[in-house]
Amino acid sequence: MKMISRMVLRMYAPAVVIAAGGFVVAETVARTQATFSGFSSGRTASLSFLAAIVLGTAWALHSSWRLYRWALGRERRCGCGGLMSRPRLNRRGEVYRKCIGCGGKTVIRHVH
């Protein structure tokens, strides 16, 4: 698998999982035929699926924006050319970024 394909898969997979999870929750709620805090199961199911679709779409739009900025050269890049993740903190308290393409880690700040 090429690096760009791997990056796209890693960035859009959570949006697909959120939407699929919303569908599963909506089906489960719809099949229970119970009322939850005054809402019928059909309304609760449709609201949960709508929320999942909105969150999945927002995630996908954010991923698209980051990939667009990466293509223009405005996002941080790894040595392999891949897109770097947001800054994270490891167990030793060092701030690092992880490459979305190759999976390599780059330490930004060391703790003394």
Coordinates of N, CA and C in Angstrom, one line a residue:
M1 N 0.8 -1.2 0.0 CA 0.0 0.0 0.0 C 0.9 1.2 0.0
K2 N 0.6 2.2 -0.8 CA 1.4 3.4 -0.9 C 1.1 4.3 0.3
M3 N 2.1 5.2 0.6 CA 2.0 6.1 1.7 C 0.7 7.0 1.7
I4 N 0.4 7.5 0.5 CA -0.8 8.4 0.5 C -2.1 7.6 0.7
S5 N -2.1 6.4 0.2 CA -3.3 5.6 0.4 C -3.4 5.2 1.9
R6 N -2.3 4.9 2.6 CA -2.3 4.6 4.0 C -2.8 5.9 4.8
M7 N -2.3 7.0 4.4 CA -2.7 8.3 5.1 C -4.2 8.5 5.0
V8 N -4.7 8.4 3.8 CA -6.1 8.6 3.5 C -7.0 7.6 4.3
L9 N -6.5 6.3 4.4 CA -7.3 5.3 5.1 C -7.3 5.6 6.6
R10 N -6.1 6.0 7.1 CA -6.0 6.4 8.6 C -6.8 7.6 8.9
M11 N -6.9 8.5 8.0 CA -7.6 9.8 8.3 C -9.2 9.7 8.2
Y12 N -9.6 8.9 7.2 CA -11.1 8.8 7.0 C -11.7 7.6 7.7
A13 N -11.0 6.6 8.2 CA -11.5 5.4 8.9 C -12.4 5.8 10.1
P14 N -11.9 6.7 10.9 CA -12.8 7.1 12.1 C -14.1 7.6 11.7
A15 N -14.2 8.4 10.6 CA -15.5 8.9 10.2 C -16.4 7.8 9.8
V16 N -15.9 6.8 9.1 CA -16.7 5.7 8.6 C -17.2 4.9 9.8
V17 N -16.3 4.7 10.8 CA -16.6 3.9 12.0 C -17.7 4.7 12.8
I18 N -17.6 6.0 12.9 CA -18.6 6.8 13.6 C -20.0 6.6 13.0
A19 N -20.0 6.7 11.6 CA -21.3 6.6 10.9 C -21.9 5.2 11.0
A20 N -21.0 4.2 10.9 CA -21.5 2.8 11.0 C -22.0 2.5 12.5
G21 N -21.3 3.1 13.4 CA -21.7 2.9 14.8 C -23.0 3.6 15.1
G22 N -23.2 4.7 14.5 CA -24.5 5.4 14.7 C -25.6 4.6 14.1
F23 N -25.4 3.9 12.9 CA -26.4 3.0 12.3 C -26.7 1.9 13.2
V24 N -25.7 1.2 13.8 CA -25.9 0.1 14.7 C -26.7 0.5 15.9
V25 N -26.3 1.7 16.5 CA -27.1 2.2 17.7 C -28.5 2.5 17.3
A26 N -28.7 3.1 16.2 CA -30.1 3.4 15.7 C -30.9 2.2 15.5
E27 N -30.3 1.1 14.9 CA -31.1 -0.1 14.7 C -31.4 -0.8 16.0
T28 N -30.4 -0.8 17.0 CA -30.6 -1.4 18.3 C -31.7 -0.7 19.0
V29 N -31.7 0.7 19.0 CA -32.7 1.4 19.7 C -34.1 1.3 19.1
A30 N -34.1 1.2 17.7 CA -35.4 1.1 17.0 C -36.0 -0.3 17.3
R31 N -35.2 -1.3 17.5 CA -35.8 -2.6 17.7 C -36.2 -2.9 19.2
T32 N -35.8 -2.0 20.1 CA -36.2 -2.2 21.5 C -37.7 -1.8 21.7
Q33 N -38.2 -0.9 20.9 CA -39.6 -0.5 21.0 C -39.9 0.0 22.5
A34 N -39.0 0.8 23.0 CA -39.2 1.3 24.4 C -39.1 2.9 24.3
T35 N -39.6 3.5 25.3 CA -39.5 5.0 25.3 C -38.3 5.4 26.2
F36 N -37.6 6.4 25.8 CA -36.4 6.9 26.6 C -36.7 8.3 26.9
S37 N -36.9 8.7 28.1 CA -37.1 10.0 28.6 C -38.1 10.8 27.8
G38 N -39.2 10.2 27.5 CA -40.3 10.9 26.7 C -40.2 10.8 25.2
F39 N -39.1 10.3 24.7 CA -39.0 10.1 23.2 C -39.3 8.7 22.8
S40 N -40.0 8.5 21.7 CA -40.3 7.2 21.2 C -38.9 6.6 20.7
S41 N -38.9 5.3 20.6 CA -37.7 4.6 20.1 C -37.3 5.0 18.7
G42 N -38.4 5.2 17.9 CA -38.1 5.7 16.5 C -37.4 7.0 16.4
R43 N -37.9 8.0 17.3 CA -37.3 9.3 17.3 C -35.9 9.3 17.9
T44 N -35.7 8.5 18.9 CA -34.4 8.4 19.5 C -33.4 7.8 18.5
A45 N -33.9 6.7 17.8 CA -33.0 6.1 16.8 C -32.6 7.1 15.7
S46 N -33.6 7.8 15.2 CA -33.3 8.8 14.1 C -32.4 9.9 14.6
L47 N -32.5 10.3 15.8 CA -31.7 11.4 16.4 C -30.2 10.9 16.6
S48 N -30.1 9.6 17.0 CA -28.8 9.1 17.2 C -28.1 8.9 15.9
F49 N -28.8 8.4 14.9 CA -28.2 8.2 13.6 C -27.8 9.6 13.0
L50 N -28.7 10.6 13.1 CA -28.4 11.9 12.6 C -27.1 12.5 13.3
A51 N -27.0 12.3 14.6 CA -25.9 12.8 15.3 C -24.6 12.1 14.8
A52 N -24.7 10.8 14.6 CA -23.5 10.1 14.1 C -23.1 10.6 12.7
I53 N -24.1 10.8 11.9 CA -23.8 11.3 10.5 C -23.2 12.7 10.5
V54 N -23.7 13.5 11.4 CA -23.1 14.9 11.5 C -21.7 14.8 12.0
L55 N -21.4 14.0 13.1 CA -20.1 13.9 13.6 C -19.1 13.2 12.6
G56 N -19.6 12.2 11.9 CA -18.8 11.6 10.8 C -18.4 12.5 9.7
T57 N -19.4 13.3 9.3 CA -19.2 14.3 8.3 C -18.2 15.4 8.7
A58 N -18.3 15.9 10.0 CA -17.4 16.9 10.5 C -16.0 16.3 10.5
W59 N -15.8 15.0 10.9 CA -14.5 14.4 11.0 C -13.9 14.3 9.6
A60 N -14.8 13.9 8.6 CA -14.3 13.8 7.2 C -13.9 15.1 6.6
L61 N -14.7 16.2 7.0 CA -14.3 17.5 6.5 C -13.0 18.0 7.1
H62 N -12.8 17.7 8.4 CA -11.6 18.1 9.0 C -10.4 17.4 8.4
S63 N -10.6 16.1 8.1 CA -9.5 15.3 7.5 C -9.2 15.8 6.1
S64 N -10.3 16.2 5.3 CA -10.1 16.7 4.0 C -9.3 18.0 4.0
W65 N -9.6 18.9 5.0 CA -9.0 20.1 5.2 C -7.5 19.9 5.5
R66 N -7.1 19.0 6.3 CA -5.7 18.7 6.6 C -5.0 18.1 5.4
L67 N -5.7 17.3 4.7 CA -5.0 16.7 3.5 C -4.8 17.8 2.4
Y68 N -5.8 18.7 2.3 CA -5.6 19.8 1.4 C -4.5 20.7 1.8
R69 N -4.4 21.0 3.0 CA -3.2 21.9 3.5 C -1.9 21.1 3.3
W70 N -1.9 19.8 3.5 CA -0.7 19.0 3.3 C -0.3 19.0 1.9
A71 N -1.2 18.9 1.0 CA -0.9 19.0 -0.5 C -0.4 20.3 -0.9
L72 N -0.8 21.4 -0.2 CA -0.2 22.7 -0.5 C 1.1 23.0 0.2
G73 N 1.5 22.1 1.1 CA 2.8 22.3 1.8 C 2.6 23.1 3.1
R74 N 1.4 23.3 3.6 CA 1.2 24.1 4.8 C 1.1 23.3 6.1
E75 N 1.2 22.0 6.0 CA 1.2 21.2 7.2 C 2.6 20.6 7.4
R76 N 2.9 20.2 8.6 CA 4.2 19.6 8.9 C 4.3 18.3 8.2
R77 N 5.5 18.0 7.8 CA 5.8 16.7 7.0 C 6.9 15.9 7.7
C78 N 6.8 14.7 7.6 CA 7.8 13.7 8.1 C 8.9 13.7 7.1
G79 N 10.0 13.0 7.4 CA 11.1 12.8 6.4 C 10.6 12.0 5.2
C80 N 9.6 11.1 5.4 CA 9.1 10.4 4.2 C 8.1 11.2 3.4
G81 N 7.8 12.4 3.8 CA 6.8 13.2 3.1 C 5.4 13.1 3.6
G82 N 5.2 12.3 4.6 CA 3.8 12.1 5.1 C 3.4 13.2 6.1
L83 N 2.1 13.3 6.3 CA 1.5 14.3 7.2 C 1.8 13.9 8.7
M84 N 2.1 14.9 9.5 CA 2.4 14.7 10.9 C 1.1 14.9 11.7
S85 N 1.0 14.1 12.8 CA -0.2 14.3 13.7 C -0.1 15.5 14.6
R86 N -1.1 15.7 15.4 CA -1.0 16.7 16.4 C 0.1 16.4 17.4
P87 N 0.6 17.4 18.2 CA 1.6 17.1 19.2 C 1.0 16.2 20.3
R88 N 1.7 15.2 20.8 CA 1.3 14.3 21.8 C 2.4 14.3 22.9
L89 N 2.0 13.7 24.0 CA 2.9 13.6 25.2 C 3.2 12.1 25.5
N90 N 4.4 11.7 25.6 CA 4.7 10.3 25.9 C 4.9 10.1 27.4
R91 N 5.2 8.9 27.8 CA 5.3 8.6 29.2 C 6.4 9.3 29.9
R92 N 7.5 9.7 29.2 CA 8.6 10.4 29.8 C 8.4 11.9 29.8
G93 N 7.2 12.4 29.3 CA 6.9 13.8 29.3 C 7.4 14.5 28.1
E94 N 7.9 13.8 27.1 CA 8.4 14.4 25.8 C 7.2 14.7 24.9
V95 N 7.3 15.8 24.2 CA 6.3 16.2 23.2 C 6.8 15.6 21.9
Y96 N 5.9 14.9 21.2 CA 6.3 14.3 19.9 C 5.1 14.4 18.9
R97 N 5.4 14.1 17.6 CA 4.4 14.0 16.6 C 4.6 12.7 15.9
K98 N 3.6 12.1 15.4 CA 3.6 10.8 14.8 C 3.2 11.0 13.3
C99 N 4.0 10.3 12.4 CA 3.7 10.4 11.0 C 2.5 9.6 10.7
I100 N 1.5 10.1 9.9 CA 0.3 9.4 9.6 C 0.6 8.4 8.4
G101 N 1.7 8.7 7.6 CA 2.0 7.9 6.5 C 2.9 6.7 6.9
C102 N 4.0 6.9 7.6 CA 4.9 5.7 7.9 C 4.8 5.3 9.3
G103 N 4.2 6.1 10.2 CA 4.1 5.7 11.6 C 5.3 6.0 12.5
G104 N 6.3 6.7 11.9 CA 7.4 7.1 12.7 C 7.1 8.2 13.6
K105 N 7.9 8.3 14.7 CA 7.7 9.4 15.7 C 8.9 10.3 15.7
T106 N 8.6 11.6 15.8 CA 9.6 12.7 15.9 C 9.4 13.4 17.2
V107 N 10.4 13.4 18.0 CA 10.4 14.2 19.3 C 10.6 15.6 19.0
I108 N 9.7 16.5 19.6 CA 9.8 17.9 19.4 C 10.6 18.6 20.5
R109 N 10.2 18.2 21.8 CA 10.8 18.8 23.0 C 11.2 17.7 23.9
H110 N 12.4 17.7 24.4 CA 12.8 16.8 25.5 C 12.7 17.4 26.8
V111 N 12.4 16.5 27.8 CA 12.3 17.0 29.2 C 13.6 16.7 29.9
H112 N 14.1 17.7 30.6 CA 15.4 17.6 31.2 C 15.3 17.2 32.6

